[in-house]
mmCIF file of C-alpha atoms in Angstrom:
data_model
loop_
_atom_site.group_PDB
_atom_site.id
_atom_site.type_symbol
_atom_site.label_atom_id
_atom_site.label_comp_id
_atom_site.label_asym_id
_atom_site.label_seq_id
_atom_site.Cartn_x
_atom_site.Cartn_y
_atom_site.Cartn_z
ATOM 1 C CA UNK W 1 0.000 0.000 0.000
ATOM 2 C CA UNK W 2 1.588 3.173 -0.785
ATOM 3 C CA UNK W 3 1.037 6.643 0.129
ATOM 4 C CA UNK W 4 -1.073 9.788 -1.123
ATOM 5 C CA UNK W 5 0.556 12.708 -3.011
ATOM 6 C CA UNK W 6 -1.297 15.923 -2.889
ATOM 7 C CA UNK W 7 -0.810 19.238 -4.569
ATOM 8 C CA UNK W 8 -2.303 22.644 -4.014
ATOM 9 C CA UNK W 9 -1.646 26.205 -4.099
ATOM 10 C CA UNK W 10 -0.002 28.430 -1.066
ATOM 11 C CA UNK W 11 -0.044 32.053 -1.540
ATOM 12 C CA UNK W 12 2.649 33.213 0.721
ATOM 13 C CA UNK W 13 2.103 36.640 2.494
ATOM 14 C CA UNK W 14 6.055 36.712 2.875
ATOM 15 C CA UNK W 15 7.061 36.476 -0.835
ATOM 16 C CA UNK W 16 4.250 39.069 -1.714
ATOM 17 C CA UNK W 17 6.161 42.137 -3.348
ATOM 18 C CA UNK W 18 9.199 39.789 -3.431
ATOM 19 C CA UNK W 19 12.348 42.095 -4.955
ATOM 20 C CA UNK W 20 12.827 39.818 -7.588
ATOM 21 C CA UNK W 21 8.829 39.981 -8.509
ATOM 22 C CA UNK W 22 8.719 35.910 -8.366
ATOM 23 C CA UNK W 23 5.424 34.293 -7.988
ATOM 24 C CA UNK W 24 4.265 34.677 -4.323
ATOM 25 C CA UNK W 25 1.595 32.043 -5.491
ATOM 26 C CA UNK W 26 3.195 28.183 -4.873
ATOM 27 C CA UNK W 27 2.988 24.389 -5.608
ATOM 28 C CA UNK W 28 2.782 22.481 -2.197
ATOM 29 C CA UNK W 29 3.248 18.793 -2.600
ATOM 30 C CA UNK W 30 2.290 16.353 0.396
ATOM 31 C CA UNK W 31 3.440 12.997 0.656
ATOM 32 C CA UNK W 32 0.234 11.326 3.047
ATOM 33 C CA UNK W 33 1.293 8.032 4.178
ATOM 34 C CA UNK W 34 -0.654 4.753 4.250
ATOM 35 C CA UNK W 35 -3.377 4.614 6.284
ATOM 36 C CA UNK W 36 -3.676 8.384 6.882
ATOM 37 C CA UNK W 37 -7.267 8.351 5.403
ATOM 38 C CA UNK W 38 -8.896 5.551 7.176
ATOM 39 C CA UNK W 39 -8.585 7.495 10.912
ATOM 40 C CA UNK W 40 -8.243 10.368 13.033
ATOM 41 C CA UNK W 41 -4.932 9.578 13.840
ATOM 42 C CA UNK W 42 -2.313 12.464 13.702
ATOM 43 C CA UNK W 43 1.592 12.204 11.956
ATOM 44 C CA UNK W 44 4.612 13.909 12.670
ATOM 45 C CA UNK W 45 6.362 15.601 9.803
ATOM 46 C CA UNK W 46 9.617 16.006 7.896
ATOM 47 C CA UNK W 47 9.655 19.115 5.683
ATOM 48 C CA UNK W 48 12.246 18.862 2.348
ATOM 49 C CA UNK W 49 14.343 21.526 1.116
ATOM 50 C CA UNK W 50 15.632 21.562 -2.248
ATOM 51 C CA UNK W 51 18.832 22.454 -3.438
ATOM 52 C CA UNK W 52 19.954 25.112 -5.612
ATOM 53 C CA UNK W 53 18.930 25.314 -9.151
ATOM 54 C CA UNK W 54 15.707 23.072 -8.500
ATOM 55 C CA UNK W 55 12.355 23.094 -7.210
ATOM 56 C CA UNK W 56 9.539 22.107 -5.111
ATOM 57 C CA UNK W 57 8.884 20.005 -7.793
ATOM 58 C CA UNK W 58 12.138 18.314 -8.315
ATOM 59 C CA UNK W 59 11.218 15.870 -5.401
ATOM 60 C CA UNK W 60 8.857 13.765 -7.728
ATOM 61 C CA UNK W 61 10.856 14.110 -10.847
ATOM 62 C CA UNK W 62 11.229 9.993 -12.083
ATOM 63 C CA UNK W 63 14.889 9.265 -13.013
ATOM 64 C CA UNK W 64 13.697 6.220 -14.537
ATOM 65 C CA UNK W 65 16.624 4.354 -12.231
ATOM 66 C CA UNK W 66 16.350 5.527 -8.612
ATOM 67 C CA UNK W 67 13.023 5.982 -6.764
ATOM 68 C CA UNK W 68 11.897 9.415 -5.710
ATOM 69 C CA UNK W 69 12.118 10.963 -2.581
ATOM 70 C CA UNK W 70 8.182 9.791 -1.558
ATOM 71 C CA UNK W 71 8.857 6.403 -3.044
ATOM 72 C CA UNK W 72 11.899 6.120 -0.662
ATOM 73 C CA UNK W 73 10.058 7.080 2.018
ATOM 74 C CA UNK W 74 6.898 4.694 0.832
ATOM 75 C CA UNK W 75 9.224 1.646 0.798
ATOM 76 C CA UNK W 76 10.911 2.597 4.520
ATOM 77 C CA UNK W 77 7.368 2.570 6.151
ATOM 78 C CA UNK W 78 6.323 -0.594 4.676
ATOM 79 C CA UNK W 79 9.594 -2.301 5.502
ATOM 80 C CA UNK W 80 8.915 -1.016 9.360
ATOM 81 C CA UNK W 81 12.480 1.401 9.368
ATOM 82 C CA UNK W 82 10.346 4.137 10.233
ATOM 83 C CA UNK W 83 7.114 5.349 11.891
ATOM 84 C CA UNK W 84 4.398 6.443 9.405
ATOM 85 C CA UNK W 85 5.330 10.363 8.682
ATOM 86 C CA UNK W 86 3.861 13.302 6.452
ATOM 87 C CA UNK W 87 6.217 14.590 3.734
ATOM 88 C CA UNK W 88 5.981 18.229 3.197
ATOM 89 C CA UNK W 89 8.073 19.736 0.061
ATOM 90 C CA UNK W 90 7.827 23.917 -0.568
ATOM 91 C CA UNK W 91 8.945 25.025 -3.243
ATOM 92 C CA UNK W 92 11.682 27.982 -2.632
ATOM 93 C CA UNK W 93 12.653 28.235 -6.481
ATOM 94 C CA UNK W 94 13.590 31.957 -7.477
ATOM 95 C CA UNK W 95 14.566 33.583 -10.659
ATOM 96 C CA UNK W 96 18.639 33.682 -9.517
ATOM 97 C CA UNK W 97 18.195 29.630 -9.035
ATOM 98 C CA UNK W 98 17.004 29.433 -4.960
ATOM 99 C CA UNK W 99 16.863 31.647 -1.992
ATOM 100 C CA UNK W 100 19.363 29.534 -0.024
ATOM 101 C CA UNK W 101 16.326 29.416 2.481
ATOM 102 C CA UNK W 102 17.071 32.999 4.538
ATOM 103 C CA UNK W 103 15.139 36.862 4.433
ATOM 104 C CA UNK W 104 17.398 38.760 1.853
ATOM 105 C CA UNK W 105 16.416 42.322 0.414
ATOM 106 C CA UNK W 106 17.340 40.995 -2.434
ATOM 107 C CA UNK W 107 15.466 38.032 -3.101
ATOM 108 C CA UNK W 108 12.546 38.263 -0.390
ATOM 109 C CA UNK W 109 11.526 36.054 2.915
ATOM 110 C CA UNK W 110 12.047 32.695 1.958
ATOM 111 C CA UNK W 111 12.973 31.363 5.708
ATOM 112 C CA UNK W 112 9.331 33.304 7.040
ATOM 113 C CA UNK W 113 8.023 31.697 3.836
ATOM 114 C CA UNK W 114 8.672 28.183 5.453
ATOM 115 C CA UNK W 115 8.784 29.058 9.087
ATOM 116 C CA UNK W 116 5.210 30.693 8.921
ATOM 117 C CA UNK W 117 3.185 30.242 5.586
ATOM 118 C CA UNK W 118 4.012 26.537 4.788
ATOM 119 C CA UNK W 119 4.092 25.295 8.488
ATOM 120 C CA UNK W 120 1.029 26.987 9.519
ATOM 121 C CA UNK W 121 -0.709 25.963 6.047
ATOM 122 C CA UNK W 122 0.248 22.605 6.897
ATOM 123 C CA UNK W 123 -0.836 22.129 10.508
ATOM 124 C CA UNK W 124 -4.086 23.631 9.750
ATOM 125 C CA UNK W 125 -4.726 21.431 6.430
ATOM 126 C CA UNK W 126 -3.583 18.257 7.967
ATOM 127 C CA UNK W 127 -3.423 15.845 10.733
ATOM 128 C CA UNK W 128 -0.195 16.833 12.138
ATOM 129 C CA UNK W 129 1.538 16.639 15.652
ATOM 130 C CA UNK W 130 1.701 20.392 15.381
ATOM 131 C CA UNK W 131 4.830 20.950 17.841
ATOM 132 C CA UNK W 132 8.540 21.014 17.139
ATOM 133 C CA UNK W 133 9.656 17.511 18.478
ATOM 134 C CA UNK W 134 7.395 16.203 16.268
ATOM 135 C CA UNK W 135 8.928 18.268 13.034
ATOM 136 C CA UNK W 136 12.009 17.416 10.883
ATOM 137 C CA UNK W 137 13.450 19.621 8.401
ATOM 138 C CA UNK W 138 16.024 18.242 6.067
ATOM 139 C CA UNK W 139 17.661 18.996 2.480
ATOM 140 C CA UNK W 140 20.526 18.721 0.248
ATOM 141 C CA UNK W 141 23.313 21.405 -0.935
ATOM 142 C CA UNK W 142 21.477 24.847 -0.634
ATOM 143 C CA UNK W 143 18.366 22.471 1.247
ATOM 144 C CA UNK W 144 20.781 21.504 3.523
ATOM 145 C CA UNK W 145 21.680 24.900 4.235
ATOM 146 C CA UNK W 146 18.545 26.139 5.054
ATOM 147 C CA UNK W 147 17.588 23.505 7.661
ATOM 148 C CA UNK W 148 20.925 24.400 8.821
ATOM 149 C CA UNK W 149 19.501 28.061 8.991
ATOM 150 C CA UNK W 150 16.428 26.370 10.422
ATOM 151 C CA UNK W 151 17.830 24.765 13.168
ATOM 152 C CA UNK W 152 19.824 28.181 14.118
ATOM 153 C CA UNK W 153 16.936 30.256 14.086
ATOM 154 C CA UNK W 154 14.066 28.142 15.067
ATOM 155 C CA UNK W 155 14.613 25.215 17.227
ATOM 156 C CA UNK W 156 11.493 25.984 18.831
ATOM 157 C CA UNK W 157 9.819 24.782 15.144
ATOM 158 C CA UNK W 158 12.152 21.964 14.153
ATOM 159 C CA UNK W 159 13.644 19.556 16.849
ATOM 160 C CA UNK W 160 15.471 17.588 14.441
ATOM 161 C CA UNK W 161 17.736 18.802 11.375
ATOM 162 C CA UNK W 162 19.244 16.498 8.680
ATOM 163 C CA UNK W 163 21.991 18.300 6.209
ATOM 164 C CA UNK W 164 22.802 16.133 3.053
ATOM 165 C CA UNK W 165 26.245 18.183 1.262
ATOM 166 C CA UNK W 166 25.081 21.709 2.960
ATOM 167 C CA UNK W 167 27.191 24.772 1.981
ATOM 168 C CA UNK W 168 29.646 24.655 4.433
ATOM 169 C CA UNK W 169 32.976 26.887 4.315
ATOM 170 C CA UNK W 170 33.020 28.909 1.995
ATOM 171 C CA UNK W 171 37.081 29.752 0.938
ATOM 172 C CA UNK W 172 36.580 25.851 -0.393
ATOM 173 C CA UNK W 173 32.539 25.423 -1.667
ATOM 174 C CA UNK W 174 32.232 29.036 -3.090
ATOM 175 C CA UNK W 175 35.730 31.091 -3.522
ATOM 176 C CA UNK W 176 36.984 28.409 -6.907
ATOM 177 C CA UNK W 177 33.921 29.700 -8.722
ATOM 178 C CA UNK W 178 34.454 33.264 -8.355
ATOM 179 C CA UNK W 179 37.194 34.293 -10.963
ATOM 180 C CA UNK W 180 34.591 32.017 -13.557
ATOM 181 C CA UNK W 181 32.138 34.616 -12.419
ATOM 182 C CA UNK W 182 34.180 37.808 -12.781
ATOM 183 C CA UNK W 183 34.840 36.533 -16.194
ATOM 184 C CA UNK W 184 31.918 35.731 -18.020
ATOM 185 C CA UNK W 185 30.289 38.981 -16.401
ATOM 186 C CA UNK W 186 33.384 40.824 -17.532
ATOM 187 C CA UNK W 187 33.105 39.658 -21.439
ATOM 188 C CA UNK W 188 29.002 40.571 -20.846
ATOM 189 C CA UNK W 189 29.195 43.953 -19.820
ATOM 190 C CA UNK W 190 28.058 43.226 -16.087
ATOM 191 C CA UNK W 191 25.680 41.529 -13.962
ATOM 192 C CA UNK W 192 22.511 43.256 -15.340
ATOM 193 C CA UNK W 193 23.596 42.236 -18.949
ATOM 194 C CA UNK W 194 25.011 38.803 -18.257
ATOM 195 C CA UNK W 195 21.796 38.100 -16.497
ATOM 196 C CA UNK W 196 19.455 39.247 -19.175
ATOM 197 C CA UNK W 197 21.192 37.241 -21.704
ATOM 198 C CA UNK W 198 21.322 33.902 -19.527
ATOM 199 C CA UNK W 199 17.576 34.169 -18.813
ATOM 200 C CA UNK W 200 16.779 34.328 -23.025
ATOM 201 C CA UNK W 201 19.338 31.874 -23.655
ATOM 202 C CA UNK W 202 17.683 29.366 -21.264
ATOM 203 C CA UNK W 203 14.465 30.232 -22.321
ATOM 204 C CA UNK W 204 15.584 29.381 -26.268
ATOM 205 C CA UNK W 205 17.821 26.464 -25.867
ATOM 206 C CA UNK W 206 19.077 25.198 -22.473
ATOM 207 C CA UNK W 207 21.653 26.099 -19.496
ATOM 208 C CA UNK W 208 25.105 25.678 -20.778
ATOM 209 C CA UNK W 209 27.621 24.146 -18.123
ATOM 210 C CA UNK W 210 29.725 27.553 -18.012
ATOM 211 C CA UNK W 211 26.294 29.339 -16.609
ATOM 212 C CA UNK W 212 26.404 27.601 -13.358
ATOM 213 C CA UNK W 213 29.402 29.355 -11.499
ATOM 214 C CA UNK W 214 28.216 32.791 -12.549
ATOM 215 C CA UNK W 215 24.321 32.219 -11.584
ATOM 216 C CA UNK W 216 25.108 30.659 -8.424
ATOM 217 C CA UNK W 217 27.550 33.111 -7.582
ATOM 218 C CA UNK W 218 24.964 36.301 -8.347
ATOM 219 C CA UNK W 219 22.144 33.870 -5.926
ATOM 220 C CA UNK W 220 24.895 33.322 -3.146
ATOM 221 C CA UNK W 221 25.488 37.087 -3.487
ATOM 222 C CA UNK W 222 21.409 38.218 -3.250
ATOM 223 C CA UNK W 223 21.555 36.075 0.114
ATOM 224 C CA UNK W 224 24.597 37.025 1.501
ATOM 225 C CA UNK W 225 25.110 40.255 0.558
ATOM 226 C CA UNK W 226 22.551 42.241 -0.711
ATOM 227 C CA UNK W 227 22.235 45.860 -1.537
ATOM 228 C CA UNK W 228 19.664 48.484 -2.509
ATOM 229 C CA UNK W 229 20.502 50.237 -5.599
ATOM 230 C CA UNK W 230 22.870 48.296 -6.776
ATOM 231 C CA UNK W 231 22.145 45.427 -9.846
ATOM 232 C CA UNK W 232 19.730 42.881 -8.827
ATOM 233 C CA UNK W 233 20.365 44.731 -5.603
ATOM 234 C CA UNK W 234 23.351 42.532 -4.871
ATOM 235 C CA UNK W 235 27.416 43.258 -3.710
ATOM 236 C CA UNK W 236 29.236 40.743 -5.510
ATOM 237 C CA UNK W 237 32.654 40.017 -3.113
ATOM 238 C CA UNK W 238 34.942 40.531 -5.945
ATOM 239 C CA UNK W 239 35.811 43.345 -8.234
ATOM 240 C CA UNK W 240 34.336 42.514 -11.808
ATOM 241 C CA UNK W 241 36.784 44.333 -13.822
ATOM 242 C CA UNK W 242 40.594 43.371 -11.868
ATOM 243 C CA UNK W 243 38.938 40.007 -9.961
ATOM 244 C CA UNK W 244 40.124 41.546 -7.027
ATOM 245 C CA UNK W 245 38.966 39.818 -4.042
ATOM 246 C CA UNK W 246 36.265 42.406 -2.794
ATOM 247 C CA UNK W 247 37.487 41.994 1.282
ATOM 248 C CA UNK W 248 34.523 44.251 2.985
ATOM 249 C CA UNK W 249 32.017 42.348 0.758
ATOM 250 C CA UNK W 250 33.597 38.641 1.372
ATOM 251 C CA UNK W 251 33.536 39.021 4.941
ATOM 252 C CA UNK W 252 29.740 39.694 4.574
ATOM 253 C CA UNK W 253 29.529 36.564 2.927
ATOM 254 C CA UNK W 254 31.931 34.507 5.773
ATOM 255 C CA UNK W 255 29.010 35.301 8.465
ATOM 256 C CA UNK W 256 26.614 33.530 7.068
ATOM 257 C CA UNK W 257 29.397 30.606 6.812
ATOM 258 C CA UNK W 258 28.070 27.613 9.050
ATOM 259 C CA UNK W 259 31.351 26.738 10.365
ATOM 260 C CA UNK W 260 30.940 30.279 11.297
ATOM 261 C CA UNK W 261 27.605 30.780 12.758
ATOM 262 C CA UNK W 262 27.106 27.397 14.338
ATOM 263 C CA UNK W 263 29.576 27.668 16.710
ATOM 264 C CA UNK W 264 27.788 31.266 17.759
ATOM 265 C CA UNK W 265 24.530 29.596 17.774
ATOM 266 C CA UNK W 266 25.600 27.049 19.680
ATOM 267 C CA UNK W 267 23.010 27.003 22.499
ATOM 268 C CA UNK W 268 20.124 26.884 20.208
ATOM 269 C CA UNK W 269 21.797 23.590 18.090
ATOM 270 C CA UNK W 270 21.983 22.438 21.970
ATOM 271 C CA UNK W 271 18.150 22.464 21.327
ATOM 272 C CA UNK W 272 17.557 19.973 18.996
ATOM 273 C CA UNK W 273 17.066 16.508 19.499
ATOM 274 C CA UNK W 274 18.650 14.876 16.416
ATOM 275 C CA UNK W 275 21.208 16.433 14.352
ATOM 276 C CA UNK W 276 22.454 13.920 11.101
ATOM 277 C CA UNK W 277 24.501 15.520 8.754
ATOM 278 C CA UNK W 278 26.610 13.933 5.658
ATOM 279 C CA UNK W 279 28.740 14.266 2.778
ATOM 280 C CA UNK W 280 30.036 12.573 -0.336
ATOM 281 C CA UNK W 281 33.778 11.556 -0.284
ATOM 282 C CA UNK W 282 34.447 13.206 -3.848
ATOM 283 C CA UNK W 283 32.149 16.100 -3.560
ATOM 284 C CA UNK W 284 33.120 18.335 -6.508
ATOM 285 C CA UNK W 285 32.267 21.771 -4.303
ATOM 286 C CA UNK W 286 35.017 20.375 -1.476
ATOM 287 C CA UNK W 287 31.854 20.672 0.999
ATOM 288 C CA UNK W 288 33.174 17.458 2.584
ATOM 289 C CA UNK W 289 35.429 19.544 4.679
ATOM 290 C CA UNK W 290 33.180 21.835 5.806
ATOM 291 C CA UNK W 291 30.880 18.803 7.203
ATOM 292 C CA UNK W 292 33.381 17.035 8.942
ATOM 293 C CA UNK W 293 34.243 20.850 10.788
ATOM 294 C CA UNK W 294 30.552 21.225 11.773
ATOM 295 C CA UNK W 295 30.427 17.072 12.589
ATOM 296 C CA UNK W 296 33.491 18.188 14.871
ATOM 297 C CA UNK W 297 32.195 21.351 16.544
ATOM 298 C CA UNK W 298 28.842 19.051 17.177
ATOM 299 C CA UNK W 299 30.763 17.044 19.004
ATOM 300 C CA UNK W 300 33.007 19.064 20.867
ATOM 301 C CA UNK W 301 29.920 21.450 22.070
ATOM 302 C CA UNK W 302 28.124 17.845 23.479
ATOM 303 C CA UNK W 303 25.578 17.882 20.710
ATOM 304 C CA UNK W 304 24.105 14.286 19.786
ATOM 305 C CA UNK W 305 24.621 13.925 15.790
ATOM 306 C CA UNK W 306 25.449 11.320 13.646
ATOM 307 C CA UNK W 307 27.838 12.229 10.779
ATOM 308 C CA UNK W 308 28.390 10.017 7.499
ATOM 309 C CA UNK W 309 30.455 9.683 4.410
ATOM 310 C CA UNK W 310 29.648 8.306 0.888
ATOM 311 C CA UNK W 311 32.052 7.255 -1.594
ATOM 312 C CA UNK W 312 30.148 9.378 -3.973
ATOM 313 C CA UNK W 313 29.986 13.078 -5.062
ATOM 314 C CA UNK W 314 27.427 16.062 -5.388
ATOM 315 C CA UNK W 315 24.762 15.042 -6.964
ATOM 316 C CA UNK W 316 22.013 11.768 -7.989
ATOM 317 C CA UNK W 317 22.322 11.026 -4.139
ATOM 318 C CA UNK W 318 18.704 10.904 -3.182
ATOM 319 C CA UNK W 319 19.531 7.450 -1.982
ATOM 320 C CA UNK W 320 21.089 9.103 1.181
ATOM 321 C CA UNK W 321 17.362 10.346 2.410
ATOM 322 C CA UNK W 322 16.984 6.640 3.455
ATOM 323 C CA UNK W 323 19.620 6.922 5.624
ATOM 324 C CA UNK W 324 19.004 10.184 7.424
ATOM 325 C CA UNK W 325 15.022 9.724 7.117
ATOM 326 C CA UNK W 326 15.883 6.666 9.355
ATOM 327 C CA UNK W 327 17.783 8.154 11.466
ATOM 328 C CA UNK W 328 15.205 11.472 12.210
ATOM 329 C CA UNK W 329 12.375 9.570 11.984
ATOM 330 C CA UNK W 330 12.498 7.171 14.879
ATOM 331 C CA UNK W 331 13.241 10.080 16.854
ATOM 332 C CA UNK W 332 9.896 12.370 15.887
ATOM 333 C CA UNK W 333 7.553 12.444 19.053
ATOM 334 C CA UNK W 334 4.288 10.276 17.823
ATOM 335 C CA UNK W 335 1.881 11.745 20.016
#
């Protein structure tokens, strides 16, 4: 017996008037497991995050090899690894690629977005366990980051956080694409012009492979550090013209750095219950290293988490839900 997908339509008072003027209007897909029609009984819940460059969406997207995400989670209920469980996936897509999950003047309140409009949508629509030890957030790359964000700024909403590959110091996941950026925005005339021409290019044909440094730079840049009046009311940390490490901007970006805020926000991480967090062994952004710092301040600060490696890289690793979805589930109060 497998479980019930539903979609509707959220409009989200936080994205209304969004800077970037991106739909404030979303697709909410729930996964409703077996048995959640035939009772009154109520289900904890594990909210998924997406990762940059994808969308709510993206969760039920059939490789035609490897399950989906509600598949997965169909086949680990029926085998008994964990407790029935709602699956709740926003979608947080923006016109620079994602939001990266946070409130940024330059891209709008994606983390009230999820914290408010999608959980409160949710507990009123369905039969949840409407407190925070019954509520998971997880996510991969950028999704990973934001439940990351989540458990920083709201472990009174989320008791348990999973991280698949989150962005995790920067020098090594971000800094390697930055002189790609300065270039292809140097040869288009700047970031208004290179972004203009990306968007009809993608529009005609398809993403090319050298579009990816320069659009997730500009979206790392809109979260990190935006600013009013400048294009797409972003600071980009480096100096378009010379590639000149921009230091004033960069440092903006290194405090929103988890191996830099968790430590800070220590005492609410001390709040969760479960904390999993994992990374693949040739992960082409280096984020490995940045996971096994965070596994290590965890650990030194007496936080319980379990940390993992996969002899695999960035991407296609969907397969890892299993493993932290057994590992949060379990733990998700059931009444």
């Amino acid at each position: 017996m497998n479980g019930l997908l539903e979609s509707s339509e959220l409009l989200s008072p936080a994205l209304e008037s969004n800077p970037l003027g991106d739909p404030a209007r979303r697709k909410l897909t729930v996964y409703l497991p077996p048995g959640y029609g035939a009772g009154e009984r109520r289900y904890p819940v594990v909210y998924f995050l997406h990762a940059f460059g994808n969308s709510g969406g993206s969760w039920t997207n059939a490789s035609g090899f490897a399950p989906t995400v509600p598949l997965r989670l169909d086949a680990l209920i029926e085998s008994g690894a964990i407790p029935p469980v709602i699956g709740v996936f926003p979608d947080g897509w923006t016109s620079l690629g994602g939001s990266q999950w946070v409130n940024s003047d330059a891209i709008g309140r994606y983390r009230d977005y999820l914290t408010k409009d999608v959980v409160g949508y949710v507990d009123r629509t369905y039969r949840t366990l409407p407190k925070a030890a019954s509520r998971a957030v997880v996510g991969h790359s950028s999704g990973g980051y934001g439940a990351l964000v989540m458990g920083r700024y709201h472990p009174d909403l989320f008791s348990h956080v999973g991280m698949h590959a989150a962005d995790a110091y920067f020098e090594y996941c971000y800094l390697p694409d930055l002189p790609k950026a300065a270039a292809a925005l140097l040869k288009a005339g700047g970031v208004e012009a290179w972004h203009a021409d990306f968007h009809a290019r993608v529009r005609e044909t398809k993403m090319r492979g050298d579009d990816f440094p320069v659009v997730n730079v500009l979206a790392m840049a809109a979260a990190y550090s935006p600013k009013k009046g400048e294009p797409l009311n972003l600071e980009l940390p480096f100096d378009v013209n010379t590639g000149r490490l921009r230091l004033d901007v960069w440092n903006r970006w290194l405090v929103h750095d988890p191996v830099r805020f968790v430590p800070k926000f220590m005492d609410a991480f001390r709040k969760l219950k479960t904390v999993y967090l994992d990374c693949g062994t040739r992960d082409e952004f280096n984020i490995r290293w940045g996971t096994r710092m965070l596994a290590e301040d965890f650990k030194n600060a007496g936080v319980e988490r379990v940390h993992e490696e996969f002899e695999d890289g960035h991407s296609g690793v969907s397969y890892r839900f299993e493993r932290s979805l057994s590992v949060l589930v379990p733990n998700l109060a059931q009444e």
